[in-house]
PDB file of C-alpha atoms in Angstrom:
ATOM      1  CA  UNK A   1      91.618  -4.002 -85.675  1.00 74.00           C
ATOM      2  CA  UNK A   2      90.602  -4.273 -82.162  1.00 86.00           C
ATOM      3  CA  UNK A   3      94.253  -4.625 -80.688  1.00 92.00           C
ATOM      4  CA  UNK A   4      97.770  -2.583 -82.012  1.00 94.00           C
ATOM      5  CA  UNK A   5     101.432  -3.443 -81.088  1.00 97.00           C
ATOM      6  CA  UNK A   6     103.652  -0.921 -81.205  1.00 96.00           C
ATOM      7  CA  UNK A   7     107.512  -0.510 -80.505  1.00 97.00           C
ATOM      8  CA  UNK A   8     108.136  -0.849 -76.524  1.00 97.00           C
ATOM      9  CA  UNK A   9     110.263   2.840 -76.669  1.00 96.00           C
ATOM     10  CA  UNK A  10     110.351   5.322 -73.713  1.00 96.00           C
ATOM     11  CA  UNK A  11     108.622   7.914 -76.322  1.00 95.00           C
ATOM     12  CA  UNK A  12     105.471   5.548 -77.420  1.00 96.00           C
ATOM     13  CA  UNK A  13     105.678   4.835 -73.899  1.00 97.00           C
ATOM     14  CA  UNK A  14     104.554   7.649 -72.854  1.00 97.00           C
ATOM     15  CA  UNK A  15     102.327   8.585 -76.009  1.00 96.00           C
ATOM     16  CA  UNK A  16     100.571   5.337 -74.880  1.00 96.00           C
ATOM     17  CA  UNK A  17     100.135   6.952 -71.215  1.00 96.00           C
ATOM     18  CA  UNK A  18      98.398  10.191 -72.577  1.00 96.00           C
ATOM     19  CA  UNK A  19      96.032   8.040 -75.114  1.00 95.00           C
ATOM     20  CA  UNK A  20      94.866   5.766 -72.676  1.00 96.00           C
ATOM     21  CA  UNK A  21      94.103   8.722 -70.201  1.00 95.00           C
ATOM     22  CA  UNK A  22      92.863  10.918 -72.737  1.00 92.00           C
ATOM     23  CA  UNK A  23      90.722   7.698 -73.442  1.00 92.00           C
ATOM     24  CA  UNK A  24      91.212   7.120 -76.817  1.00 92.00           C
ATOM     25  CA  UNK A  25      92.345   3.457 -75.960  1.00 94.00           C
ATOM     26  CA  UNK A  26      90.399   1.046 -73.751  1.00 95.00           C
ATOM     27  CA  UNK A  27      93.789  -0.955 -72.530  1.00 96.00           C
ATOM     28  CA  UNK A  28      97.309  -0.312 -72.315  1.00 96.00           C
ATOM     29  CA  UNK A  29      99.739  -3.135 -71.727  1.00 97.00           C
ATOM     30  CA  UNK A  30     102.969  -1.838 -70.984  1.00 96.00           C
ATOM     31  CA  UNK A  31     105.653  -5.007 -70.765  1.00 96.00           C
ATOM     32  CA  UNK A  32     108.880  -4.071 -68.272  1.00 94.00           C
ATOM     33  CA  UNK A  33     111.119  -5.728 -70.923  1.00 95.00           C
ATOM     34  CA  UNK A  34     111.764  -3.033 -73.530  1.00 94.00           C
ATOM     35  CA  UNK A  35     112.352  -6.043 -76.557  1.00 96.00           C
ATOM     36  CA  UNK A  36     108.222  -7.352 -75.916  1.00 97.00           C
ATOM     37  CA  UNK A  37     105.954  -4.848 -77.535  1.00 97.00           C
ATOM     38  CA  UNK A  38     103.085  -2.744 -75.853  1.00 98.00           C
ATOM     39  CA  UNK A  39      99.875  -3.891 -76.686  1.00 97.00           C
ATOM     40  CA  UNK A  40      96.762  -1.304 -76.917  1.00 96.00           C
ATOM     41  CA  UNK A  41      93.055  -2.055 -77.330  1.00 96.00           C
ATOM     42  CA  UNK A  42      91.877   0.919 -79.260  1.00 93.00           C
ATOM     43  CA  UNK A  43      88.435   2.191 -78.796  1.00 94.00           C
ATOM     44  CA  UNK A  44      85.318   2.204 -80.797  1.00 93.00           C
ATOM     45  CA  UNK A  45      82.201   4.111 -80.205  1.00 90.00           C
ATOM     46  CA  UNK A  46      78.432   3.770 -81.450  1.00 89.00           C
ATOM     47  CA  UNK A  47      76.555   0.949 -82.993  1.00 90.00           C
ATOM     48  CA  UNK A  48      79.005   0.883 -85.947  1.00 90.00           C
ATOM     49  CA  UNK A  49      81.762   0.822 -84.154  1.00 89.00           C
ATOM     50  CA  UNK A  50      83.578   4.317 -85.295  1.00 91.00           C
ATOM     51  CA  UNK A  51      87.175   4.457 -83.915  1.00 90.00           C
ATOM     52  CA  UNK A  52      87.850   7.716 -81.936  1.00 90.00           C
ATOM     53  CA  UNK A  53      91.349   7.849 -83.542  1.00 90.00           C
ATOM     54  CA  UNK A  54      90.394   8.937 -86.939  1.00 90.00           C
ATOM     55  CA  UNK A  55      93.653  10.653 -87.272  1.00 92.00           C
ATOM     56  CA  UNK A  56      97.053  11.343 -86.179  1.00 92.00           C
ATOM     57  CA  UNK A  57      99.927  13.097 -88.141  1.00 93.00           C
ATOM     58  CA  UNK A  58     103.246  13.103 -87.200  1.00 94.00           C
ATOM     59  CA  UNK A  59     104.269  17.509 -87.078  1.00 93.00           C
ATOM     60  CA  UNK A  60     107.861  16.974 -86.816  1.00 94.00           C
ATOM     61  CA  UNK A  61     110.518  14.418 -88.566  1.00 93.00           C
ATOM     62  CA  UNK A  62     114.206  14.249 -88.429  1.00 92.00           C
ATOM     63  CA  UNK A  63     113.941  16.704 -92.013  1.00 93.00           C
ATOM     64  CA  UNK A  64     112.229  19.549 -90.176  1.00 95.00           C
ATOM     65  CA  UNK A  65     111.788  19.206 -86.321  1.00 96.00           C
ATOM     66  CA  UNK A  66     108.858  21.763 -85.680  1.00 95.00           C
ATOM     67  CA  UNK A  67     108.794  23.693 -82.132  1.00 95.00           C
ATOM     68  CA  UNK A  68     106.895  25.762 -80.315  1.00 94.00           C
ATOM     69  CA  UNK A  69     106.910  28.219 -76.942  1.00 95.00           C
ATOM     70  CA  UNK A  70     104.064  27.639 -74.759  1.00 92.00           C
ATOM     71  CA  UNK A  71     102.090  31.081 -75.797  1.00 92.00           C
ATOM     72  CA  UNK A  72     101.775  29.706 -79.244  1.00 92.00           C
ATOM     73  CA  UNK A  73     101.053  26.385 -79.099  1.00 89.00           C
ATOM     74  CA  UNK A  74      97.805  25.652 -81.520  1.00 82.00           C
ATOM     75  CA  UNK A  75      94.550  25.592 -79.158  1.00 77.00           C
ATOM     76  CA  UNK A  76      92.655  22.596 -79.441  1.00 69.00           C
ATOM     77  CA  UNK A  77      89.638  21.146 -77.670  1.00 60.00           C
ATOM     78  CA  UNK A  78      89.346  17.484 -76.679  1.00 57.00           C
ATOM     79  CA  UNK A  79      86.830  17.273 -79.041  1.00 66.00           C
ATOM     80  CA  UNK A  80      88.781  18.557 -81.707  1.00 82.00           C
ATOM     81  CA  UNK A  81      91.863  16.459 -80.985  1.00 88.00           C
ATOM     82  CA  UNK A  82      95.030  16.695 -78.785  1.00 92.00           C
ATOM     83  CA  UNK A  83      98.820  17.619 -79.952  1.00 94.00           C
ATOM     84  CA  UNK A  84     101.594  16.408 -77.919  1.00 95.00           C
ATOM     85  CA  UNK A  85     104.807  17.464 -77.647  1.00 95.00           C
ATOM     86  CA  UNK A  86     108.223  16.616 -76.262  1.00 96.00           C
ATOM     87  CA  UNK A  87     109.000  19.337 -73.501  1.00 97.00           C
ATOM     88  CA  UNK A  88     111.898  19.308 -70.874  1.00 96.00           C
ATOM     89  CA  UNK A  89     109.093  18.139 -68.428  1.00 96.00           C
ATOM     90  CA  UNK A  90     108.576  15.236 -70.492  1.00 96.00           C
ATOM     91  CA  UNK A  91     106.407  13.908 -73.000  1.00 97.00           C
ATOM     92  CA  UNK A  92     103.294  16.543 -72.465  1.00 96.00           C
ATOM     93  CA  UNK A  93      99.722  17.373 -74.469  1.00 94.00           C
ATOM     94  CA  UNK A  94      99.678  21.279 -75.349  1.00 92.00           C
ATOM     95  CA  UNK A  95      97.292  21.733 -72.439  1.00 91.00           C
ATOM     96  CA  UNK A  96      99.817  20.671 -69.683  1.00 94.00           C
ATOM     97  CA  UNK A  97     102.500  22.470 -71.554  1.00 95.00           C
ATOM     98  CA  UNK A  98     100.436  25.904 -70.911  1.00 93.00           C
ATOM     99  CA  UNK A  99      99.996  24.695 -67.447  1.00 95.00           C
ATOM    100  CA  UNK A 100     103.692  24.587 -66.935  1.00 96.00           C
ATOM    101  CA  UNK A 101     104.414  27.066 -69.095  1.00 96.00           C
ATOM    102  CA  UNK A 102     107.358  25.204 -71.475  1.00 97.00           C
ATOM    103  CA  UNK A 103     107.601  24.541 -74.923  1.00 95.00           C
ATOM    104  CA  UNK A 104     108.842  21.630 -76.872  1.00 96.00           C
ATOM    105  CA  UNK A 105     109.031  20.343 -80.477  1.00 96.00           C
ATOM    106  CA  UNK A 106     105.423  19.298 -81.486  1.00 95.00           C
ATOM    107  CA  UNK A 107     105.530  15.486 -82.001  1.00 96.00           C
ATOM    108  CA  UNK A 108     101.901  14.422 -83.363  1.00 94.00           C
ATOM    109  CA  UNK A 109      98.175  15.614 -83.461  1.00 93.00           C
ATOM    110  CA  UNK A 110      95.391  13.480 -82.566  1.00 92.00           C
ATOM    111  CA  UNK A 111      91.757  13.414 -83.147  1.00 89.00           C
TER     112      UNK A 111
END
């Protein structure tokens, strides 16, 4: 699939934000009206056209909401994948969480 519409929500919102800078998305088309949905170009890379989003998993549901403090946040590379969390800064990867030194409850990983 070369384009994805998700639900136009403050939190995808911003999950949108960190993919496109991140670059695992090409383009990000955020509508002002929250009932239209955003509309992302993913990525593909090589002659075969591999997506760069091979996976993401959802770490915490409304069952078992999963936190962490900033000192022991898992430590991943870019090329690894990214985990983002929901902080009291905002919607933040685990790298700027470090940076500003909060914690949150881990949302998804990304790779």
């Amino acid at each position: 699939h070369d384009h994805v519409f998700i639900m136009n929500t403050n939190t995808n919102r911003s999950i949108s934000t960190i993919l496109k800078q991140r670059g695992y998305i090409k383009s990000l088309v955020i509508p002002k009206s929250f009932l239209k949905p955003i509309k992302l170009q993913l990525r593909y890379k090589g002659r075969y056209k591999n997506p760069l989003i091979k996976n993401l998993k959802r770490l915490s549901s409304p069952g078992l909401r999963k936190y962490s403090g900033y000192t022991t946040l898992p430590n991943f590379d870019n090329n690894i994948g990214i985990i983002v969390l929901s902080t009291s800064k905002g919607i933040l990867t685990a790298q700027q969480a470090r940076l500003y030194k909060v914690g949150g409850e881990l949302l998804c990983w990304i790779s």
